[in-house]
Coordinates of C-alpha atoms and ligand atoms in Angstrom, one line a residue:
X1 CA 13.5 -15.9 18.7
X2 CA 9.9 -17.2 17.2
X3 CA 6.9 -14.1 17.6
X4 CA 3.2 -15.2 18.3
X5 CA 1.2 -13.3 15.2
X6 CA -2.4 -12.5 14.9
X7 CA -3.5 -11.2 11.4
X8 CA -6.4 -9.4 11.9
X9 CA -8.8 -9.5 8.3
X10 CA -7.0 -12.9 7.8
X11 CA -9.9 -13.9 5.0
X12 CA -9.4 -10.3 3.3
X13 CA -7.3 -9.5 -0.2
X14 CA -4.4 -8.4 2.2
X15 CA -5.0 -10.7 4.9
X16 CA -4.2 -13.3 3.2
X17 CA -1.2 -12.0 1.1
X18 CA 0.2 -11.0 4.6
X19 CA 0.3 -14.7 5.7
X20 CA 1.7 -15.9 2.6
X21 CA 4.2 -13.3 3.2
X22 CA 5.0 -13.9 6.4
X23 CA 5.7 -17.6 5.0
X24 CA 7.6 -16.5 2.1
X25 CA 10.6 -14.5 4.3
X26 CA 10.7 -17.1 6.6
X27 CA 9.4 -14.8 9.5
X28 CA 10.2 -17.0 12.6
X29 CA 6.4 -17.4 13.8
X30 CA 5.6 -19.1 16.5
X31 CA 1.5 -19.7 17.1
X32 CA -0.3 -18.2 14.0
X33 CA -3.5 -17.2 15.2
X34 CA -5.9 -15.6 12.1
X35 CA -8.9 -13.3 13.2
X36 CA -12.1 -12.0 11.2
X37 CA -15.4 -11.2 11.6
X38 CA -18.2 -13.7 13.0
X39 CA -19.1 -14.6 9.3
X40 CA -15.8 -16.2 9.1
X41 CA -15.5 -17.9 12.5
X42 CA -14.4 -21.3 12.0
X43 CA -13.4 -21.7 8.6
X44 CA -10.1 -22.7 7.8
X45 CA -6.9 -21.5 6.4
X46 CA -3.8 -22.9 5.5
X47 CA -0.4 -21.7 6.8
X48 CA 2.8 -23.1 6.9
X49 CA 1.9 -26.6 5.4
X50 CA -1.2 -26.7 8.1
X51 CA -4.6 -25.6 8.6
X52 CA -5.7 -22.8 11.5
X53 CA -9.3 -21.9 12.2
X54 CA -10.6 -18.6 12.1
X55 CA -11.7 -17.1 15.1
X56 CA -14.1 -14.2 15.5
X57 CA -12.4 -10.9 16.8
X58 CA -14.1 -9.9 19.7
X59 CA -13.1 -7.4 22.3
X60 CA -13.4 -10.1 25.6
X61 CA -11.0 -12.6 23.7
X62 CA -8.0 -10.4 22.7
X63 CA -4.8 -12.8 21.7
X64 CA -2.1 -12.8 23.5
X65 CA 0.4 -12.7 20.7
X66 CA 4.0 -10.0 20.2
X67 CA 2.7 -8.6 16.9
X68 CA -0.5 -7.7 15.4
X69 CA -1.1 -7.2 11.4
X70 CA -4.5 -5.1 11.1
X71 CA -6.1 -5.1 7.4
X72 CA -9.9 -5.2 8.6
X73 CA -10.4 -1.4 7.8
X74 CA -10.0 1.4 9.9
X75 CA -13.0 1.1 12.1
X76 CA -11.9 -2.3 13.3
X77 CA -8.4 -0.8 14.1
X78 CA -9.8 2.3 16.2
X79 CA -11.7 0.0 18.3
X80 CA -8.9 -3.3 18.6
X81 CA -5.7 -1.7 17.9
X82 CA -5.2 0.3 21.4
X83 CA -6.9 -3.3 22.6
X84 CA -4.0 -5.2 21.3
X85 CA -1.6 -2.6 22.3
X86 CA -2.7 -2.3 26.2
X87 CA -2.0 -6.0 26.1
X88 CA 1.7 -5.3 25.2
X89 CA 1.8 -6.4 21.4
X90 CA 3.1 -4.5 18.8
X91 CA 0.3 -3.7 16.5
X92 CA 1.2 -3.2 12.7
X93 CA -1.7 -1.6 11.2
X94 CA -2.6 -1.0 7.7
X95 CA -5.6 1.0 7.3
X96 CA -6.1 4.8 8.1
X97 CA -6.5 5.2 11.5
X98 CA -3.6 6.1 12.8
X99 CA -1.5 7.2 10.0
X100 CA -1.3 10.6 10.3
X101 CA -1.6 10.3 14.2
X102 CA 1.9 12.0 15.9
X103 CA 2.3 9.3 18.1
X104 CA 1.9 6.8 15.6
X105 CA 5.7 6.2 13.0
X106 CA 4.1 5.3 9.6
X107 CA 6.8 3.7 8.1
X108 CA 8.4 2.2 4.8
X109 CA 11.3 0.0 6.0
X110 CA 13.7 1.4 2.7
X111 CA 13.1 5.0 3.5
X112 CA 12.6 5.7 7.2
X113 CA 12.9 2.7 9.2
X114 CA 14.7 4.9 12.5
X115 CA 10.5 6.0 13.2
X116 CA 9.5 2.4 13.8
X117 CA 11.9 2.4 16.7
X118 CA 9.6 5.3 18.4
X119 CA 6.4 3.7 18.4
X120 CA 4.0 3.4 21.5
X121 CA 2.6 -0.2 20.4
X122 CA 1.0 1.1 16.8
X123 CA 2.8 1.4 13.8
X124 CA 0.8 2.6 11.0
X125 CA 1.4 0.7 7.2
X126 CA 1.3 4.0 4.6
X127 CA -1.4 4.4 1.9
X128 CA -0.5 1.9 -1.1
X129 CA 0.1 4.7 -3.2
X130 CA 2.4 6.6 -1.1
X131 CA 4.6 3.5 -0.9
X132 CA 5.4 2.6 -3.8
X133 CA 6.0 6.6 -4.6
X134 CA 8.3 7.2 -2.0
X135 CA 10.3 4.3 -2.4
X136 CA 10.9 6.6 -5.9
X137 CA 11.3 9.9 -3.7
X138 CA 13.4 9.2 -1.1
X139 CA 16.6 9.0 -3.3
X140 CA 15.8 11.9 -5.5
X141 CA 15.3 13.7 -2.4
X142 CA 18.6 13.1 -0.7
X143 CA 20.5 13.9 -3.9
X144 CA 18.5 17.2 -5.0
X145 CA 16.0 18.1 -2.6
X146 CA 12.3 18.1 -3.8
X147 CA 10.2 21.1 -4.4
X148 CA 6.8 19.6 -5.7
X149 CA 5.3 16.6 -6.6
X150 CA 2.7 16.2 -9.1
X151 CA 1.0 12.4 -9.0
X152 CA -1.6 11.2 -11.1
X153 CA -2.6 6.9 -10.3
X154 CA -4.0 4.0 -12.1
X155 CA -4.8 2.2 -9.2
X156 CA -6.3 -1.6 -9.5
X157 CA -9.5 -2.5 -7.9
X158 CA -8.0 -5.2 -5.5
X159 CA -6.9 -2.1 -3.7
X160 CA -11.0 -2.2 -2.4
X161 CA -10.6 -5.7 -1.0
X162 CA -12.2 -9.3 -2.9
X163 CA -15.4 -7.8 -3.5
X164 CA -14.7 -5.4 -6.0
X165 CA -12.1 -8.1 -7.7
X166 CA -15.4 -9.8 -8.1
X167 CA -17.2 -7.5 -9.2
X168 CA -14.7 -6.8 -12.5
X169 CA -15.1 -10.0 -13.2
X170 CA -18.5 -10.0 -13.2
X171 CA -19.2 -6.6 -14.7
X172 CA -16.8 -7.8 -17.8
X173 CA -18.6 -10.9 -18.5
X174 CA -21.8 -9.3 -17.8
X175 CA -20.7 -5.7 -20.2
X176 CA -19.6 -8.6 -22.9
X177 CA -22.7 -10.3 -22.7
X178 CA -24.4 -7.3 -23.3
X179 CA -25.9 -7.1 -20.0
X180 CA -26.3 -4.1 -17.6
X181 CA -23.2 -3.6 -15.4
X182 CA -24.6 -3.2 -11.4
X183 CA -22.2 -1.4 -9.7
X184 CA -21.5 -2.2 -6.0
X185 CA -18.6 -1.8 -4.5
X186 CA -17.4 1.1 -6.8
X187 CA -19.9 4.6 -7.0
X188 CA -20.1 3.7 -11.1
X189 CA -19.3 0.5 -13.8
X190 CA -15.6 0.1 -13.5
X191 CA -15.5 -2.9 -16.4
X192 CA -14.1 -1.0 -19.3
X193 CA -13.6 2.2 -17.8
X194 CA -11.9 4.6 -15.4
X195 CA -13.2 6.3 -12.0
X196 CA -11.9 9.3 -10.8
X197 CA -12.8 9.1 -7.2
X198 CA -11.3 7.3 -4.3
X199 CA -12.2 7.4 -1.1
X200 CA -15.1 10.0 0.1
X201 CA -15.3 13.5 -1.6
X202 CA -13.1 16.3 1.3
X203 CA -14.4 19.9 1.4
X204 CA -11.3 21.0 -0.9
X205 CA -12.1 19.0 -3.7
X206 CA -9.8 16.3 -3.0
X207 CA -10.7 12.8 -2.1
X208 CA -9.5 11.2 1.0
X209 CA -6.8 9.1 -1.5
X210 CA -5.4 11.8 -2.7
X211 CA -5.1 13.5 0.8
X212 CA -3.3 10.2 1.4
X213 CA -0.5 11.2 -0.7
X214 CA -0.2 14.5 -0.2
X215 CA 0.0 13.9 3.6
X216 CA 1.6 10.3 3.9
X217 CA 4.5 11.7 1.5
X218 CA 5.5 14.6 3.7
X219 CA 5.7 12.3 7.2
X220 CA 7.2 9.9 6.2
X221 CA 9.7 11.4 4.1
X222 CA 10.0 13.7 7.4
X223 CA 9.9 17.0 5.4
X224 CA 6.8 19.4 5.1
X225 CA 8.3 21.7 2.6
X226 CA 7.9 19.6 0.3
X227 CA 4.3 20.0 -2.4
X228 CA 2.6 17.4 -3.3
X229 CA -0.7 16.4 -5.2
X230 CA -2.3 14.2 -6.7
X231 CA -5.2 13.0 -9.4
X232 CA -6.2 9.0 -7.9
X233 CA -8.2 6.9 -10.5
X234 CA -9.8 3.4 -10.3
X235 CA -8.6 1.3 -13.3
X236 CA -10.5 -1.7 -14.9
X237 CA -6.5 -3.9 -13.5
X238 CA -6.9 -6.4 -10.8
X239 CA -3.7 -6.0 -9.2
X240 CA -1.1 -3.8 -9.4
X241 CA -1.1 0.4 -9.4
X242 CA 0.6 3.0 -11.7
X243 CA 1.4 6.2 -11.5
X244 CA 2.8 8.9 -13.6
X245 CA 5.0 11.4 -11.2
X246 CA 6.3 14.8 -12.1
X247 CA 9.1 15.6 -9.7
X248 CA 11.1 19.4 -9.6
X249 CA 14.0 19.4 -7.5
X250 CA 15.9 22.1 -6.5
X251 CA 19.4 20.8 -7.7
X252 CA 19.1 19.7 -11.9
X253 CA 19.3 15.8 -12.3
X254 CA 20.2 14.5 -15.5
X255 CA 17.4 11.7 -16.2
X256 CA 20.7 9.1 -16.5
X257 CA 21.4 10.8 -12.9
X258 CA 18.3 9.8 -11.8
X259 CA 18.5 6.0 -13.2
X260 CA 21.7 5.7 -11.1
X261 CA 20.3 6.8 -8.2
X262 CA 16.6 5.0 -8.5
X263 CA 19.2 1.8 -9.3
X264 CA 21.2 1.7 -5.8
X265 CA 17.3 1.9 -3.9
X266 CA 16.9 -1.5 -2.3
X267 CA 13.6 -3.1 -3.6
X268 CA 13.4 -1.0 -6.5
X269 CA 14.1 -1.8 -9.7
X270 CA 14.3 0.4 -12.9
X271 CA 12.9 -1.1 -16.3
X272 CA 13.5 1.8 -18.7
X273 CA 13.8 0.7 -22.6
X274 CA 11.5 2.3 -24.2
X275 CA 13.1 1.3 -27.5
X276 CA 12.2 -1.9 -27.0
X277 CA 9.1 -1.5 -25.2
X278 CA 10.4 -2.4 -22.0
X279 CA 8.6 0.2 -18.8
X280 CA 7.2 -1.5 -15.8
X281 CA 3.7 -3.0 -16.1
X282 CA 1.2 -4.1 -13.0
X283 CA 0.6 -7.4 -15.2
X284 CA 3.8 -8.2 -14.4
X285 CA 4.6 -7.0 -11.0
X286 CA 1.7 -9.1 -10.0
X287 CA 3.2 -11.4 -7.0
X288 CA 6.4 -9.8 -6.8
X289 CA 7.8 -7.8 -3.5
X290 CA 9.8 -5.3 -5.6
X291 CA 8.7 -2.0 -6.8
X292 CA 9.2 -1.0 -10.9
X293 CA 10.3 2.3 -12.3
X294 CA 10.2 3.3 -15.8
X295 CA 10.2 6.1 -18.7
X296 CA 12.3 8.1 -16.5
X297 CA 12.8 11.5 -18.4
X298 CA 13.7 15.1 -17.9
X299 CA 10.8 17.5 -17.8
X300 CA 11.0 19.6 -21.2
X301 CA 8.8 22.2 -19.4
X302 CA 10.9 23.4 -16.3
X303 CA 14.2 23.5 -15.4
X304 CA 14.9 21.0 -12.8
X305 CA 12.1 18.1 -13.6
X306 CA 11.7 14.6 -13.7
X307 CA 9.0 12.5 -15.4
X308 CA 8.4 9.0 -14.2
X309 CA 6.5 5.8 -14.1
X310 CA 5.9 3.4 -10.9
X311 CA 4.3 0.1 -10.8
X312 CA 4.0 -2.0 -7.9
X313 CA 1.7 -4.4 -6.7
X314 CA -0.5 -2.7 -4.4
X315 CA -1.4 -6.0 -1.9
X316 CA 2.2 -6.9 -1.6
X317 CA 4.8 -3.9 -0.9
X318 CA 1.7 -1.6 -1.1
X319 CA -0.1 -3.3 2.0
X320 CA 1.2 -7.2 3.1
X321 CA 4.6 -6.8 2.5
X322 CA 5.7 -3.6 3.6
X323 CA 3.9 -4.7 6.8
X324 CA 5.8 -7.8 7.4
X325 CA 8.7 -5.8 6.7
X326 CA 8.0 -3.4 9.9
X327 CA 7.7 -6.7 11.3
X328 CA 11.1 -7.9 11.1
X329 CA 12.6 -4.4 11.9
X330 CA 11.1 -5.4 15.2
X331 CA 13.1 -8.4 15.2
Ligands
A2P401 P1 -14.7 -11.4 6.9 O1 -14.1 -12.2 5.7 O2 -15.1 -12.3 8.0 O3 -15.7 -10.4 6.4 P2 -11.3 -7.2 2.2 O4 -10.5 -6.0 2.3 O5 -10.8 -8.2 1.2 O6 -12.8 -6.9 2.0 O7 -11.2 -8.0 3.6 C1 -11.6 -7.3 4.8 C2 -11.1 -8.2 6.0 O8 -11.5 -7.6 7.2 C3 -11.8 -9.6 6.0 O9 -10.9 -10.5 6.6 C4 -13.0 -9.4 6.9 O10 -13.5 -10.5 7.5 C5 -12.4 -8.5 7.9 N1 -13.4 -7.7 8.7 C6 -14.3 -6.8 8.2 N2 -15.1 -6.4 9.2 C7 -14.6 -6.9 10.3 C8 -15.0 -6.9 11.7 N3 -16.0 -6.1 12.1 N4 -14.3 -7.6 12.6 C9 -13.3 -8.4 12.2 N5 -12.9 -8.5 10.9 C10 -13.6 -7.8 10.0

């Protein structure tokens, strides 16, 4: 049974990795129809061998379509996502808005894919971050219960959208050339360097990325005992986002334990030799669906702690794919 699909921020980083996506699982479209703003209107995209024409998104010509995939930014999803949704599509949306709404399941098809049955027309994509992390928790959680998590990220810049891709490229050759670096997109130079601050500045200290984490973790994983924080740094990578987690569980887990358990997690795949140099790395989860883990080790400094490393590439099961994915649970 073929779905009508709009992708709404069709031209944008994710946007466009979610129509290749939906073309790469074979997701029985129907009409594809691909929305942006007016700057767009009318340019062309392929899709499935063929071209479609952008069209603006405007709030008198709402598709009529069965699913929606928002990645426009959250102000476009407050204003058309309860649009789409009175019209009786299923609206898939991957920015902010709605994450942390009750009414809204935010969902990551591996870990709790029973909440996408309860939505009300909105089902909110998690935080890249908090994907690719829980996809690491959820198995450790079963098996020994989490107390805290401690998360520090070396996200890549594609996670702000093309324009600060291209502007790493061009601060590099311009750094390189010995030429002043103009930042843009980012508060500082990101070419050869690290920023420590994503997202706007919240009266605790945090930054809205971090509150992400801490926030996204304990929904989805439906469990509000559970500590979390987190450090969230921009990294000079184009694609792809790390992160160093400390886990301490209540039960010990031996670190070989862990491997056996991070193994049977569908999607996930451990790449843990450090003898011969073999961890995950974003270069090379670049383009690929699956999440990496790595240098998994017990904590020397408590008890019942874990040390890891996650990779995954933050536009595909951090944003594009993970949203197609809610897709076909709707199937
Ligand atoms: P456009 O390309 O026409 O600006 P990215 O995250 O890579 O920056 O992409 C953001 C996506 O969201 C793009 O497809 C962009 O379209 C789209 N977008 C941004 N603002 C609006 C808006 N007001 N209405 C519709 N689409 C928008």
């Amino acid at each position: 049974m073929k779905k009508n699909i709009a992708v709404v921020g069709a031209t944008g980083a994710v946007g466009a990795e979610m129509l290749k996506a939906l073309e790469r699982r074979k997701f029985p479209v129907g009409e594809v129809r691909a929305l942006a703003s007016e700057r767009s209107a009318e340019t062309k995209i392929g899709f499935g061998g063929a071209e479609i024409t952008v069209e603006e998104l405007r709030e008198d010509a709402i598709p009529d379509v069965d699913i929606a995939l928002f990645s426009a930014g959250a102000a476009v999803s407050r204003k058309f996502a309860p649009l789409f949704a009175g019209r009786g599509c299923v609206v898939i949306d991957n920015s902010s808005a709605f994450r942390m709404d009750p009414r809204v399941p935010l969902v990551v098809p591996e870990v709790n894919p029973h909440a996408a049955k309860k939505h009300n027309g909105i089902i909110a994509n998690p935080n890249c971050s908090t994907i690719q992390m829980v996809l690491v928790l959820k198995p450790i959680h079963d098996a020994a219960k989490i107390k805290r998590v401690v998360a520090s990220t070396y996200q890549s810049v594609s996670g702000a959208g093309w324009a600060a891709m291209e502007e790493l490229t061009a601060q590099t050759r311009d750094v390189l050339d010995g030429m002043p670096a103009r930042p843009r997109v980012f508060p500082h130079r990101i070419a050869f360097n690290c920023i420590p601050h994503i997202g706007a500045f919240l009266e605790n200290g945090y930054t809205e990325e971090e509150m992400k984490m801490v926030n996204e973790t304990r929904k989805i994983l439906e469990d509000d005992s559970i500590a979390v924080t987190a450090t969230t740094v921009r990294v000079p990578v184009m694609r792809g986002h790390g992160e160093a987690v400390n886990i301490q569980t209540e039960k010990k887990l031996t670190a070989a334990r862990a491997r056996e358990l991070l193994s049977g997690m569908p999607n996930l795949e451990v790449i843990d030799e450090p003898a011969k140099a073999l961890y995950p790395l974003a270069v090379d989860a670049e383009g690929d669906d699956a999440t990496f883990v790595g240098r998994i080790r017990e904590d020397v400094s408590v008890e019942c702690g874990l040390d890891l490393w996650i990779v995954s590439d933050n536009l595909l099961k951090g944003a594009a794919t993970n949203a197609v994915q809610i897709a076909e649970l709707l199937l």
